[in-house]
PDB file of C-alpha atoms and ligand atoms in Angstrom:
ATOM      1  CA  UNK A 990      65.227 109.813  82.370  1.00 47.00           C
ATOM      2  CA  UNK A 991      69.361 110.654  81.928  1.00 52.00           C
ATOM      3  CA  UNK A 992      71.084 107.812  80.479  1.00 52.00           C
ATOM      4  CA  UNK A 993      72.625 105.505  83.346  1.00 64.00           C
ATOM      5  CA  UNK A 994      76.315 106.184  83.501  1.00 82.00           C
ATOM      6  CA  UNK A 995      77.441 104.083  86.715  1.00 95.00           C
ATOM      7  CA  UNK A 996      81.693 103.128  86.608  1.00 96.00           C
ATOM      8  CA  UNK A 997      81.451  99.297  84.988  1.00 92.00           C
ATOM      9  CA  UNK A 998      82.750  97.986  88.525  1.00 93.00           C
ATOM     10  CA  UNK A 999      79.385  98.855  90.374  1.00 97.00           C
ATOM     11  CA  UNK A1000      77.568  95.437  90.646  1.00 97.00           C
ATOM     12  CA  UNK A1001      73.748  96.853  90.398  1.00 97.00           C
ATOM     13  CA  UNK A1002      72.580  93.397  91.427  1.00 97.00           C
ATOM     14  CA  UNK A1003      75.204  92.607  93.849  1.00 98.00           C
ATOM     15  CA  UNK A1004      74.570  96.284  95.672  1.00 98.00           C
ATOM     16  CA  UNK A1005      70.290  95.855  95.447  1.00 98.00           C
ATOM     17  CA  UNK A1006      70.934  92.583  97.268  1.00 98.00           C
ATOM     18  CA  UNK A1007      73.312  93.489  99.442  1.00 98.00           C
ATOM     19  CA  UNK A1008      70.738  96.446 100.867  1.00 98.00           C
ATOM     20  CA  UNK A1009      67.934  94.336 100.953  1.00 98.00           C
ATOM     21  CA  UNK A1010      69.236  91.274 103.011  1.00 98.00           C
ATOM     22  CA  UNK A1011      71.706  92.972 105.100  1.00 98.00           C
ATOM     23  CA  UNK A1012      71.106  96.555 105.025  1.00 98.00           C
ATOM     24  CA  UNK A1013      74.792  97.412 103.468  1.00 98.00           C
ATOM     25  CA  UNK A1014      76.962  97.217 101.139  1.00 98.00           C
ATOM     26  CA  UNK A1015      81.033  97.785  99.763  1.00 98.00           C
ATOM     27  CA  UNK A1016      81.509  98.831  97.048  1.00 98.00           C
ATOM     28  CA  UNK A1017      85.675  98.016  95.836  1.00 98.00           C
ATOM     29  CA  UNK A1018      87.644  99.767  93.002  1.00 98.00           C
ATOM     30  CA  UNK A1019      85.117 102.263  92.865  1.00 98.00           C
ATOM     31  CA  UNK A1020      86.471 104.309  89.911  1.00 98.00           C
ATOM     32  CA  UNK A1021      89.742 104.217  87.453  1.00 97.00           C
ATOM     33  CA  UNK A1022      93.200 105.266  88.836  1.00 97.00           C
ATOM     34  CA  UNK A1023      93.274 108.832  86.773  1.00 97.00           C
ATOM     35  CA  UNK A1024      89.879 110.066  88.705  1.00 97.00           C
ATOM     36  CA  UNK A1025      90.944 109.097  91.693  1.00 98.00           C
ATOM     37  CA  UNK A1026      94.352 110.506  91.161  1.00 98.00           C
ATOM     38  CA  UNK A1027      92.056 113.567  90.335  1.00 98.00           C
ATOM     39  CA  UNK A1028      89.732 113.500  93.793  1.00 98.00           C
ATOM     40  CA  UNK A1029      92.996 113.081  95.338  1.00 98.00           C
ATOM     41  CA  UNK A1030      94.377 116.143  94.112  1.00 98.00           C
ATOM     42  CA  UNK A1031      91.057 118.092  94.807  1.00 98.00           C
ATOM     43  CA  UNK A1032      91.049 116.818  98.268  1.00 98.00           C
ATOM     44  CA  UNK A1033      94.935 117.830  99.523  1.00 98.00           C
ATOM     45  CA  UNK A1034      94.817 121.370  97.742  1.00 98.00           C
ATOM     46  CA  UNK A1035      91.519 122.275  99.934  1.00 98.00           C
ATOM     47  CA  UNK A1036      92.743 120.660 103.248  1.00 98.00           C
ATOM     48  CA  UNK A1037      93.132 124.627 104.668  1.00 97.00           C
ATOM     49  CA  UNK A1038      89.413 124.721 104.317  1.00 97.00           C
ATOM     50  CA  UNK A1039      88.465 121.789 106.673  1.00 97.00           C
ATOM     51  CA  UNK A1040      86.682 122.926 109.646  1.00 95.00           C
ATOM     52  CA  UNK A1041      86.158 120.788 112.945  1.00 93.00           C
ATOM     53  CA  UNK A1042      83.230 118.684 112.350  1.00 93.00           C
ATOM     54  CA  UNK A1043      82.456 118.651 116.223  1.00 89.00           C
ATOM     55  CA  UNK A1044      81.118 122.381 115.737  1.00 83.00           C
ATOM     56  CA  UNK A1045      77.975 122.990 114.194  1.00 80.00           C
ATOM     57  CA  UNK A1046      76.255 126.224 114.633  1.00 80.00           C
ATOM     58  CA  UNK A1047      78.357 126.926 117.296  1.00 83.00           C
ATOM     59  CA  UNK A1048      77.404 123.560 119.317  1.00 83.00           C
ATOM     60  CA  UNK A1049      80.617 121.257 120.062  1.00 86.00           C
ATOM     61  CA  UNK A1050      80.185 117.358 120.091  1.00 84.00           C
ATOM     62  CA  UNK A1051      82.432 115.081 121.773  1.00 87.00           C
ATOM     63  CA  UNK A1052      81.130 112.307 119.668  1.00 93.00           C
ATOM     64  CA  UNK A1053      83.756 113.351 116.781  1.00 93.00           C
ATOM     65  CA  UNK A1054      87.034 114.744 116.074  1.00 93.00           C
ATOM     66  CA  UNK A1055      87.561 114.577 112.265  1.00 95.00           C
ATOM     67  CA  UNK A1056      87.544 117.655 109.772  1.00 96.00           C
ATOM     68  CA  UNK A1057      85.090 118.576 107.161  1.00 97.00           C
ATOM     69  CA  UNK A1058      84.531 120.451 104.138  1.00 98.00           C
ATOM     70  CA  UNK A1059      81.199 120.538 102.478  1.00 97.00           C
ATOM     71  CA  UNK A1060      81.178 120.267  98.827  1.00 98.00           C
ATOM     72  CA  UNK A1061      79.229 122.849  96.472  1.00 95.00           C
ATOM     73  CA  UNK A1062      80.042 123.464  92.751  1.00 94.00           C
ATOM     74  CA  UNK A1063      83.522 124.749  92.845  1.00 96.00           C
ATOM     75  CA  UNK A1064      84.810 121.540  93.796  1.00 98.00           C
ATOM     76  CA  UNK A1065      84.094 119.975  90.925  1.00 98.00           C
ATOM     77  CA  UNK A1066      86.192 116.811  90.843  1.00 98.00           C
ATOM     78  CA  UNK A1067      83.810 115.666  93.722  1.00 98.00           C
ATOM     79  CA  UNK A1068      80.716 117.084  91.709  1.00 97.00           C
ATOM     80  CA  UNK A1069      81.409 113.239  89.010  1.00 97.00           C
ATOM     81  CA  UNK A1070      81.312 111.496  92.214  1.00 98.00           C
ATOM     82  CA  UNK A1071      77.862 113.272  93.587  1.00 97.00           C
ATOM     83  CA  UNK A1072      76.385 112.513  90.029  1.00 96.00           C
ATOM     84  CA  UNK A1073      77.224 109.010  89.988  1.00 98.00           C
ATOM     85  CA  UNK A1074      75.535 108.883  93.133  1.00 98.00           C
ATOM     86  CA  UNK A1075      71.977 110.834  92.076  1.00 97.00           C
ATOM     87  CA  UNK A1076      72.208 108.170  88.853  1.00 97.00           C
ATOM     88  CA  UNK A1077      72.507 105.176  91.847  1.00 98.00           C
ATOM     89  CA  UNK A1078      69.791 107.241  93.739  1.00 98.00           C
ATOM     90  CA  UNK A1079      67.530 106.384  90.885  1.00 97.00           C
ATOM     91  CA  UNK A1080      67.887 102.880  90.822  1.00 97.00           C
ATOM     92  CA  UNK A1081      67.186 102.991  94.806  1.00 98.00           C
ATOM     93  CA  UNK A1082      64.188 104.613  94.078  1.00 98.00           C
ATOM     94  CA  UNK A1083      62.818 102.026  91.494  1.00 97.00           C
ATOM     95  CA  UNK A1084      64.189  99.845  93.695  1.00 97.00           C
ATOM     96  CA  UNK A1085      63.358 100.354  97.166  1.00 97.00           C
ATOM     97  CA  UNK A1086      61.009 103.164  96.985  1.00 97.00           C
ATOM     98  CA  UNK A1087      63.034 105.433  98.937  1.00 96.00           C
ATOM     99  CA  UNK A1088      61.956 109.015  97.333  1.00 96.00           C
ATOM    100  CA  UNK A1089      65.255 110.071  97.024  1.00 97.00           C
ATOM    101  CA  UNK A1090      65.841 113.195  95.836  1.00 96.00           C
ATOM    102  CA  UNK A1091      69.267 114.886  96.341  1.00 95.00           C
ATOM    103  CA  UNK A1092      72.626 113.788  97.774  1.00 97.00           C
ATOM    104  CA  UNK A1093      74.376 115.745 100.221  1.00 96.00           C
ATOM    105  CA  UNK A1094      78.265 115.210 101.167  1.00 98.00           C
ATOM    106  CA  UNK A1095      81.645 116.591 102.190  1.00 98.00           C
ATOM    107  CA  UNK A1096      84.946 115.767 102.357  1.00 98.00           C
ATOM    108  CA  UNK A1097      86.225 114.339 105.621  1.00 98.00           C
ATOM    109  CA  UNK A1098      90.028 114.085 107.379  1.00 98.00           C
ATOM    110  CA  UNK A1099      91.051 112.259 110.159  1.00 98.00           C
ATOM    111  CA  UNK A1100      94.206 112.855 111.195  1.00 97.00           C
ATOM    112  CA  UNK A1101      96.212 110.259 113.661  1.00 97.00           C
ATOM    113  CA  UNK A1102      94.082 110.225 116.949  1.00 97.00           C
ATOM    114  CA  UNK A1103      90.746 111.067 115.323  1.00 96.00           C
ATOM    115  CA  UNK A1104      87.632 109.128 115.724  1.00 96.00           C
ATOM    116  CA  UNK A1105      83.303 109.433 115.279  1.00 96.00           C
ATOM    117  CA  UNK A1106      81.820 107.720 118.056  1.00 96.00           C
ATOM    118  CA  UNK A1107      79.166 105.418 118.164  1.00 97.00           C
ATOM    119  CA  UNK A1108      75.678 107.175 116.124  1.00 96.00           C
ATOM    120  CA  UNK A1109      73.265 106.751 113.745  1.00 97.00           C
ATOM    121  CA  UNK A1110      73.477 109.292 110.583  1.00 96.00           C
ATOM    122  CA  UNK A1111      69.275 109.375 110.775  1.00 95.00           C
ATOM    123  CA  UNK A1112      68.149 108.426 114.068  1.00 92.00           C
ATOM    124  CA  UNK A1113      64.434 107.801 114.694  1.00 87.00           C
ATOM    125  CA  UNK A1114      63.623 108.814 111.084  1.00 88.00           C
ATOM    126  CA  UNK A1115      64.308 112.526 112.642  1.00 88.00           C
ATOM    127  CA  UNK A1116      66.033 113.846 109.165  1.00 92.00           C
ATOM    128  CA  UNK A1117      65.942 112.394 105.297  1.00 95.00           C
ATOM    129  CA  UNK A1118      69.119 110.728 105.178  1.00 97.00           C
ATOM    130  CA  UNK A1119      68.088 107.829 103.919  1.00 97.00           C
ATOM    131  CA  UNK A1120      71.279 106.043 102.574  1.00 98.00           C
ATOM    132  CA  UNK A1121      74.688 106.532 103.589  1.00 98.00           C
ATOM    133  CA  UNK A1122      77.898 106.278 101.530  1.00 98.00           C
ATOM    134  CA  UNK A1123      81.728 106.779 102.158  1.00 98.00           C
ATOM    135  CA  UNK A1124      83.873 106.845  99.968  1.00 98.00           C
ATOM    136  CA  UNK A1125      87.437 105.986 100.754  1.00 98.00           C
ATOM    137  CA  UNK A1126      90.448 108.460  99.412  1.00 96.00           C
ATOM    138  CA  UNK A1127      93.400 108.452 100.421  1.00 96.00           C
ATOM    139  CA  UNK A1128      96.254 106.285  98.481  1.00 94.00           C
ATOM    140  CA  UNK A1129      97.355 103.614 100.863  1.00 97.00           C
ATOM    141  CA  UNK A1130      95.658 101.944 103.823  1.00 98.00           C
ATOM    142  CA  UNK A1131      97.429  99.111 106.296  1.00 98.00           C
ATOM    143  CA  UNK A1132      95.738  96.783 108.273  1.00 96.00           C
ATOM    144  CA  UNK A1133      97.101  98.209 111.741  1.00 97.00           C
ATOM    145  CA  UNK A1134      96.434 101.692 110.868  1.00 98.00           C
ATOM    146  CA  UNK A1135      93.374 101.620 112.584  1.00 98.00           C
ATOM    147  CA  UNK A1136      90.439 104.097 111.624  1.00 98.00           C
ATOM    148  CA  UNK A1137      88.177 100.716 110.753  1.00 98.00           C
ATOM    149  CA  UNK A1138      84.098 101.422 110.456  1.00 98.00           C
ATOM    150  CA  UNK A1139      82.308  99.001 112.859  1.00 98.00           C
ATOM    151  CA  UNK A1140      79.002  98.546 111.466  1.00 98.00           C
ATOM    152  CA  UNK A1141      75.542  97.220 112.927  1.00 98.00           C
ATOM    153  CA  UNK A1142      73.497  95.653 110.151  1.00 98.00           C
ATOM    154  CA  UNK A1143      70.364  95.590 110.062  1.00 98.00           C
ATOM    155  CA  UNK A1144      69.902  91.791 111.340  1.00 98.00           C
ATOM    156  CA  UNK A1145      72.019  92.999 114.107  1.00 98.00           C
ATOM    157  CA  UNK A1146      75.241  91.750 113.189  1.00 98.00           C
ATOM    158  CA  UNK A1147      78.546  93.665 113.774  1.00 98.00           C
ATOM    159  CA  UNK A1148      80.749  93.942 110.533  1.00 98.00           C
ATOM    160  CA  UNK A1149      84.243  95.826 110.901  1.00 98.00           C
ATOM    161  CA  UNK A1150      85.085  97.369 106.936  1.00 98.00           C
ATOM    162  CA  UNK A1151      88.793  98.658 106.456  1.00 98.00           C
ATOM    163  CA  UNK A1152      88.732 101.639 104.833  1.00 98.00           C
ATOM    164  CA  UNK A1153      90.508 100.781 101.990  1.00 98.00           C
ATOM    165  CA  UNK A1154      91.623 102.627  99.182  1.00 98.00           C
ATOM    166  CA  UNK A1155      88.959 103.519  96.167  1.00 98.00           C
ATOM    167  CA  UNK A1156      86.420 101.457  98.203  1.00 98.00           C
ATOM    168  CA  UNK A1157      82.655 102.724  98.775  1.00 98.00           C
ATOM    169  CA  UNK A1158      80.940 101.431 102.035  1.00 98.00           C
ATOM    170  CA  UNK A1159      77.137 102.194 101.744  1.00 98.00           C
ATOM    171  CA  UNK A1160      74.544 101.487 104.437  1.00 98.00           C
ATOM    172  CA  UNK A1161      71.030 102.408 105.186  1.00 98.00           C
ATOM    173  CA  UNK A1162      71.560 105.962 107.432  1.00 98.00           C
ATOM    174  CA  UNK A1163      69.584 103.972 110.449  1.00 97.00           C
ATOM    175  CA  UNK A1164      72.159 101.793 111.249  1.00 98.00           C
ATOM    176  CA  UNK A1165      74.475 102.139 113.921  1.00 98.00           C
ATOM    177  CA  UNK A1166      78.180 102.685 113.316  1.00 98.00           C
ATOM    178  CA  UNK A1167      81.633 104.278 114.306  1.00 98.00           C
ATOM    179  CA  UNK A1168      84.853 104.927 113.309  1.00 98.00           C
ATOM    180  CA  UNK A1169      87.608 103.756 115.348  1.00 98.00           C
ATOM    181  CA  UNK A1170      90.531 106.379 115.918  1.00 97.00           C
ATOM    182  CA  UNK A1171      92.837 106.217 113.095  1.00 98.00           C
ATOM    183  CA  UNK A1172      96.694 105.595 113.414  1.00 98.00           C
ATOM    184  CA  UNK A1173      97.447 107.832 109.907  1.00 98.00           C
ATOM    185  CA  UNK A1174      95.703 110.488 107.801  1.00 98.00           C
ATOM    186  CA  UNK A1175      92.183 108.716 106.749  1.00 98.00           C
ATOM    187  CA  UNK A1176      90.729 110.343 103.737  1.00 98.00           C
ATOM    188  CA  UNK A1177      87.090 110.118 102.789  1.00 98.00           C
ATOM    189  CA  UNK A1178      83.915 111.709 101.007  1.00 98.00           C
ATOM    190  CA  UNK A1179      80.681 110.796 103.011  1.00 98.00           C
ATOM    191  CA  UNK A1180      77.381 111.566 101.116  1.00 98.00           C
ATOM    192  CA  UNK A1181      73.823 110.787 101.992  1.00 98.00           C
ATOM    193  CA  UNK A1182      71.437 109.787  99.757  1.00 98.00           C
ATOM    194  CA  UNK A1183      67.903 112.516 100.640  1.00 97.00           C
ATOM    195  CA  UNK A1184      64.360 111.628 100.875  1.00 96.00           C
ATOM    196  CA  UNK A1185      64.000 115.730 101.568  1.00 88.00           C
ATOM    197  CA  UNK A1186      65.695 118.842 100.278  1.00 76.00           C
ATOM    198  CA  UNK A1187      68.556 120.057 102.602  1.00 63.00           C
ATOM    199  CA  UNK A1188      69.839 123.666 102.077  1.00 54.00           C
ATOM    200  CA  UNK A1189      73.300 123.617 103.036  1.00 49.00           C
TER     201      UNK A1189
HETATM  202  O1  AKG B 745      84.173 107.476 107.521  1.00 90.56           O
HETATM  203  C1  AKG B 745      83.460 106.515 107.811  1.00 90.56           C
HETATM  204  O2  AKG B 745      83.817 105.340 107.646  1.00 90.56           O
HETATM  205  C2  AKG B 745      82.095 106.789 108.417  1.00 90.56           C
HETATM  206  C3  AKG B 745      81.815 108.268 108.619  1.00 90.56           C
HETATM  207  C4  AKG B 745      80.515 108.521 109.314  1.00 90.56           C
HETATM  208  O3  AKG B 745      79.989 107.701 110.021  1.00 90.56           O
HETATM  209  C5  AKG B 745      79.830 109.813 109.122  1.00 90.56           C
HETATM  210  O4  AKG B 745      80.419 110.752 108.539  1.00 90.56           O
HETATM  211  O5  AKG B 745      78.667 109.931 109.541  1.00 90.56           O
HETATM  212 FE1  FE2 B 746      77.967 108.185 110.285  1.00 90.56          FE
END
């Protein structure tokens, strides 16, 4: 197996606890200042190549208005992030059992106004998201800028998370959660950890 390589803030113990009594988990001061300076940069340069999340293959949804843009291999700022995340997929796995086995994700905007409704990211088992993650991007978040993620855990108690800066909020992709509409431009890479292989 790859040598583990997780950022020294990531609290395995904390995080495998976390998931097991409650379902979720935050994640804060993800990575060091120059990377996310980095993402950052990655992010705002590409920002032309956000499409509407509410349209996929031609269906709209009225559940969200925030823009997306998959990441593949040329974005390769994002790529460190995605790794980290297959090396934490691992330790799931020994974990938790989960048969993960890739990690999907994309960049996401919200401008002022935007919001994801109410949903579950893998309702009913029906796909193999089996984790979710967010990361959290942009520079500066205030407490009245809205664009907070309600959260359901999974002994059915509501959380509310700010999305604050270089924070990770990860949850099992059952739960139910939104995104209220945000007051400023909320920037954020959502990934799911995979039980199956999803061609993009
Ligand atoms: O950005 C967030 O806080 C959550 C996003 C989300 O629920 C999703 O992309 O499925
Ligand atoms: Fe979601």
């Amino acid at each position: 197996m790859e040598a583990l390589s997780l950022p020294k803030s990531w609290n395995v113990d904390q995080i495998l606890d976390d998931l097991d009594q409650h379902g979720f988990t935050v994640i804060d001061h993800a990575y060091p200042a120059d990377y996310v300076q980095q993402l950052i940069k990655e992010c705002t340069e590409n920002l032309n190549r956000f499409r509407d999340a509410a349209i996929q293959n031609g269906v709209i949804s009225k559940i969200r208005s925030d823009h997306i843009l998959w990441i593949n291999e040329d974005l390769e700022i994002a790529q460190h992030h995605i790794h980290t995340l297959q090396q934490l997929s691992q330790i799931f796995n020994a974990a938790f059992y989960l048969g993960i086995k890739e990690v999907e994700a994309h960049f996401a905007c919200y401008n002022a106004g935007e919001f994801y409704a109410l949903h579950r990211d893998n309702p009913q088992g029906k796909n193999g998201r089996m984790i979710s993650t967010v990361y959290y991007l942009h520079d500066e978040w205030q407490d009245d800028w809205g664009g907070k993620l309600h959260l359901l855990d999974k002994n059915n108690v509501w959380h509310i998370l700010e999305p604050k800066p270089n924070r990770i909020a990860l949850f099992q992709s059952d739960l139910l959660h939104e995104v209220l509409e945000a007051k400023h431009q909320r920037l954020s890479i959502t990934a799911w950890l995979r039980s199956d292989s999803h061609i993009l």
